[in-house]
mmCIF file of C-alpha atoms in Angstrom:
data_model
loop_
_atom_site.group_PDB
_atom_site.id
_atom_site.type_symbol
_atom_site.label_atom_id
_atom_site.label_comp_id
_atom_site.label_asym_id
_atom_site.label_seq_id
_atom_site.Cartn_x
_atom_site.Cartn_y
_atom_site.Cartn_z
ATOM 1 C CA UNK A 1 66.113 -34.859 39.828
ATOM 2 C CA UNK A 2 64.700 -31.299 38.332
ATOM 3 C CA UNK A 3 65.877 -28.138 40.054
ATOM 4 C CA UNK A 4 62.934 -25.235 40.556
ATOM 5 C CA UNK A 5 64.168 -22.339 39.241
ATOM 6 C CA UNK A 6 63.530 -18.998 41.193
ATOM 7 C CA UNK A 7 60.568 -16.851 40.411
ATOM 8 C CA UNK A 8 62.785 -14.011 40.763
ATOM 9 C CA UNK A 9 66.392 -12.779 40.149
ATOM 10 C CA UNK A 10 68.510 -11.566 42.997
ATOM 11 C CA UNK A 11 68.272 -8.272 41.164
ATOM 12 C CA UNK A 12 64.024 -8.600 41.718
ATOM 13 C CA UNK A 13 62.999 -9.543 38.278
ATOM 14 C CA UNK A 14 60.863 -12.055 37.414
ATOM 15 C CA UNK A 15 62.518 -15.023 35.623
ATOM 16 C CA UNK A 16 60.457 -15.781 32.269
ATOM 17 C CA UNK A 17 58.992 -18.701 31.841
ATOM 18 C CA UNK A 18 61.151 -21.069 30.284
ATOM 19 C CA UNK A 19 58.149 -24.035 29.635
ATOM 20 C CA UNK A 20 54.463 -23.892 29.725
ATOM 21 C CA UNK A 21 51.754 -22.655 27.630
ATOM 22 C CA UNK A 22 51.800 -19.516 24.868
ATOM 23 C CA UNK A 23 50.235 -16.963 26.461
ATOM 24 C CA UNK A 24 51.927 -16.682 30.314
ATOM 25 C CA UNK A 25 55.228 -17.534 28.538
ATOM 26 C CA UNK A 26 54.688 -14.074 26.408
ATOM 27 C CA UNK A 27 53.509 -12.277 29.217
ATOM 28 C CA UNK A 28 56.740 -13.496 31.151
ATOM 29 C CA UNK A 29 58.874 -12.409 29.035
ATOM 30 C CA UNK A 30 56.888 -9.058 28.703
ATOM 31 C CA UNK A 31 57.143 -8.636 32.573
ATOM 32 C CA UNK A 32 60.854 -9.430 32.424
ATOM 33 C CA UNK A 33 61.790 -6.508 30.156
ATOM 34 C CA UNK A 34 59.420 -4.072 31.774
ATOM 35 C CA UNK A 35 61.032 -4.994 35.337
ATOM 36 C CA UNK A 36 64.737 -4.646 33.053
ATOM 37 C CA UNK A 37 63.756 -1.077 32.148
ATOM 38 C CA UNK A 38 62.722 0.076 35.452
ATOM 39 C CA UNK A 39 65.964 -1.642 37.019
ATOM 40 C CA UNK A 40 67.763 0.636 34.620
ATOM 41 C CA UNK A 41 66.755 3.538 36.109
ATOM 42 C CA UNK A 42 66.996 2.484 39.918
ATOM 43 C CA UNK A 43 69.005 4.821 41.815
ATOM 44 C CA UNK A 44 69.722 7.474 39.477
ATOM 45 C CA UNK A 45 68.339 10.911 39.788
ATOM 46 C CA UNK A 46 65.975 13.196 37.615
ATOM 47 C CA UNK A 47 69.580 15.181 35.995
ATOM 48 C CA UNK A 48 70.771 11.750 35.427
ATOM 49 C CA UNK A 49 67.860 9.838 33.536
ATOM 50 C CA UNK A 50 68.139 13.038 30.941
ATOM 51 C CA UNK A 51 71.693 12.490 30.141
ATOM 52 C CA UNK A 52 71.787 11.692 26.184
ATOM 53 C CA UNK A 53 73.929 8.280 25.302
ATOM 54 C CA UNK A 54 76.149 9.969 22.872
ATOM 55 C CA UNK A 55 75.636 12.784 20.024
ATOM 56 C CA UNK A 56 74.110 13.572 17.617
ATOM 57 C CA UNK A 57 71.582 11.262 19.448
ATOM 58 C CA UNK A 58 69.145 13.086 22.316
ATOM 59 C CA UNK A 59 67.899 9.461 23.558
ATOM 60 C CA UNK A 60 67.649 9.540 27.480
ATOM 61 C CA UNK A 61 66.465 7.124 30.226
ATOM 62 C CA UNK A 62 63.521 9.681 30.549
ATOM 63 C CA UNK A 63 63.010 9.626 26.988
ATOM 64 C CA UNK A 64 62.643 5.824 26.718
ATOM 65 C CA UNK A 65 60.478 5.350 29.530
ATOM 66 C CA UNK A 66 57.837 8.017 28.735
ATOM 67 C CA UNK A 67 58.153 6.556 24.955
ATOM 68 C CA UNK A 68 56.929 3.198 26.484
ATOM 69 C CA UNK A 69 54.277 4.471 28.259
ATOM 70 C CA UNK A 70 53.321 5.731 24.583
ATOM 71 C CA UNK A 71 54.019 2.469 22.904
ATOM 72 C CA UNK A 72 51.779 0.503 26.310
ATOM 73 C CA UNK A 73 48.646 3.254 25.388
ATOM 74 C CA UNK A 74 49.015 2.413 21.482
ATOM 75 C CA UNK A 75 49.132 -1.306 21.214
ATOM 76 C CA UNK A 76 47.054 -2.286 23.771
ATOM 77 C CA UNK A 77 44.550 0.768 23.878
ATOM 78 C CA UNK A 78 44.450 1.945 20.549
ATOM 79 C CA UNK A 79 45.271 -1.674 18.801
ATOM 80 C CA UNK A 80 43.850 -4.041 20.849
ATOM 81 C CA UNK A 81 40.838 -2.532 22.475
ATOM 82 C CA UNK A 82 40.115 0.324 19.253
ATOM 83 C CA UNK A 83 39.897 3.307 21.773
ATOM 84 C CA UNK A 84 40.648 6.639 20.625
ATOM 85 C CA UNK A 85 42.832 8.035 23.037
ATOM 86 C CA UNK A 86 44.891 11.012 23.379
ATOM 87 C CA UNK A 87 48.653 10.255 23.965
ATOM 88 C CA UNK A 88 50.294 10.310 27.354
ATOM 89 C CA UNK A 89 52.378 13.080 27.093
ATOM 90 C CA UNK A 90 52.217 16.223 24.935
ATOM 91 C CA UNK A 91 54.011 14.672 22.083
ATOM 92 C CA UNK A 92 53.343 11.214 20.563
ATOM 93 C CA UNK A 93 56.496 9.777 20.715
ATOM 94 C CA UNK A 94 57.151 10.466 24.318
ATOM 95 C CA UNK A 95 60.496 11.246 23.676
ATOM 96 C CA UNK A 96 60.601 15.187 24.468
ATOM 97 C CA UNK A 97 61.367 16.316 27.650
ATOM 98 C CA UNK A 98 59.256 18.476 29.727
ATOM 99 C CA UNK A 99 61.319 20.563 32.391
ATOM 100 C CA UNK A 100 58.782 19.820 35.014
ATOM 101 C CA UNK A 101 58.323 16.324 34.649
ATOM 102 C CA UNK A 102 60.878 13.917 36.700
ATOM 103 C CA UNK A 103 61.312 10.040 36.754
ATOM 104 C CA UNK A 104 59.124 9.586 39.386
ATOM 105 C CA UNK A 105 55.895 11.012 37.508
ATOM 106 C CA UNK A 106 57.015 9.379 34.123
ATOM 107 C CA UNK A 107 57.481 5.990 35.899
ATOM 108 C CA UNK A 108 54.098 6.523 37.415
ATOM 109 C CA UNK A 109 52.497 7.145 33.775
ATOM 110 C CA UNK A 110 53.916 4.142 32.446
ATOM 111 C CA UNK A 111 52.796 1.941 35.399
ATOM 112 C CA UNK A 112 49.256 3.238 34.736
ATOM 113 C CA UNK A 113 49.545 2.348 31.361
ATOM 114 C CA UNK A 114 51.046 -1.148 31.788
ATOM 115 C CA UNK A 115 48.077 -1.726 34.200
ATOM 116 C CA UNK A 116 45.555 -0.577 31.717
ATOM 117 C CA UNK A 117 46.912 -2.791 29.158
ATOM 118 C CA UNK A 118 46.646 -5.796 31.261
ATOM 119 C CA UNK A 119 43.260 -4.932 32.113
ATOM 120 C CA UNK A 120 42.328 -4.671 28.038
ATOM 121 C CA UNK A 121 43.797 -7.866 27.419
ATOM 122 C CA UNK A 122 42.157 -9.891 30.159
ATOM 123 C CA UNK A 123 39.761 -12.033 29.162
ATOM 124 C CA UNK A 124 41.220 -11.701 25.566
ATOM 125 C CA UNK A 125 42.181 -14.645 23.218
ATOM 126 C CA UNK A 126 45.508 -14.693 21.613
ATOM 127 C CA UNK A 127 43.851 -14.858 18.229
ATOM 128 C CA UNK A 128 41.494 -11.835 19.049
ATOM 129 C CA UNK A 129 42.618 -8.811 16.643
ATOM 130 C CA UNK A 130 42.154 -5.409 16.473
ATOM 131 C CA UNK A 131 43.721 -2.556 14.036
ATOM 132 C CA UNK A 132 46.863 -0.512 13.853
ATOM 133 C CA UNK A 133 45.325 3.014 14.493
ATOM 134 C CA UNK A 134 47.337 5.064 12.345
ATOM 135 C CA UNK A 135 50.644 5.193 10.503
ATOM 136 C CA UNK A 136 52.075 3.681 7.308
ATOM 137 C CA UNK A 137 50.321 0.433 8.346
ATOM 138 C CA UNK A 138 46.903 2.220 9.313
ATOM 139 C CA UNK A 139 43.985 -0.686 9.177
ATOM 140 C CA UNK A 140 46.205 -3.533 9.601
ATOM 141 C CA UNK A 141 45.098 -6.236 11.322
ATOM 142 C CA UNK A 142 47.174 -7.710 14.158
ATOM 143 C CA UNK A 143 46.300 -10.443 16.813
ATOM 144 C CA UNK A 144 46.621 -10.121 20.297
ATOM 145 C CA UNK A 145 49.348 -12.648 19.957
ATOM 146 C CA UNK A 146 51.605 -10.523 17.166
ATOM 147 C CA UNK A 147 50.958 -7.637 19.890
ATOM 148 C CA UNK A 148 52.404 -9.355 23.000
ATOM 149 C CA UNK A 149 55.525 -10.866 20.392
ATOM 150 C CA UNK A 150 56.361 -7.188 19.479
ATOM 151 C CA UNK A 151 56.199 -5.623 22.758
ATOM 152 C CA UNK A 152 58.549 -8.101 23.540
ATOM 153 C CA UNK A 153 60.801 -7.147 20.844
ATOM 154 C CA UNK A 154 60.258 -3.339 21.510
ATOM 155 C CA UNK A 155 61.081 -3.546 25.191
ATOM 156 C CA UNK A 156 64.036 -5.890 24.460
ATOM 157 C CA UNK A 157 65.733 -3.484 21.863
ATOM 158 C CA UNK A 158 65.341 -0.100 24.160
ATOM 159 C CA UNK A 159 66.753 -2.336 26.728
ATOM 160 C CA UNK A 160 69.626 -2.172 24.895
ATOM 161 C CA UNK A 161 69.348 1.183 24.211
ATOM 162 C CA UNK A 162 69.159 1.611 28.260
ATOM 163 C CA UNK A 163 72.290 -0.599 28.806
ATOM 164 C CA UNK A 164 74.165 2.077 26.721
ATOM 165 C CA UNK A 165 72.379 5.058 28.440
ATOM 166 C CA UNK A 166 73.459 3.588 32.025
ATOM 167 C CA UNK A 167 76.594 2.445 31.399
ATOM 168 C CA UNK A 168 77.183 6.394 30.305
ATOM 169 C CA UNK A 169 75.712 7.936 33.137
ATOM 170 C CA UNK A 170 77.349 5.991 36.036
ATOM 171 C CA UNK A 171 79.318 2.965 34.526
ATOM 172 C CA UNK A 172 76.715 -0.025 35.794
ATOM 173 C CA UNK A 173 76.656 -2.397 33.169
ATOM 174 C CA UNK A 174 74.527 -5.828 33.004
ATOM 175 C CA UNK A 175 70.964 -7.042 33.896
#
């Protein structure tokens, strides 16, 4: 007898696929990690998402959201699609905080970048390639498969940071 897996966890995050084809599995893990980042920010105000983890680090949840918007733009638009697009925010890493930008604005920009990346990937094969646009690996060819795997890793790492930040802010742990 088999038991059907729920499609979402009690906290609303999608359950990643446990079996099946490679692409849907990669995309489901990326969706899970994106939802985890959003969950880490849920219920916090603009002052809370600006609290740094611990000295000397200046890392904040707001900075992570902005950074991941930049990461989404970089890997999907610049690398996969080969587009010459400017940074989402004024500083290309995304970590710099603008006093006038709050969490809602940053999350909206991040969601737009996710949607644009999904549009870029639609119809492309996991074997399709793009080139890293800049930095020490500029010009290196990578497949869409590699980019999706890298994005899962990028979110997983930063969600670990988000765990620590959220616990520092209000003591919330888990998920």
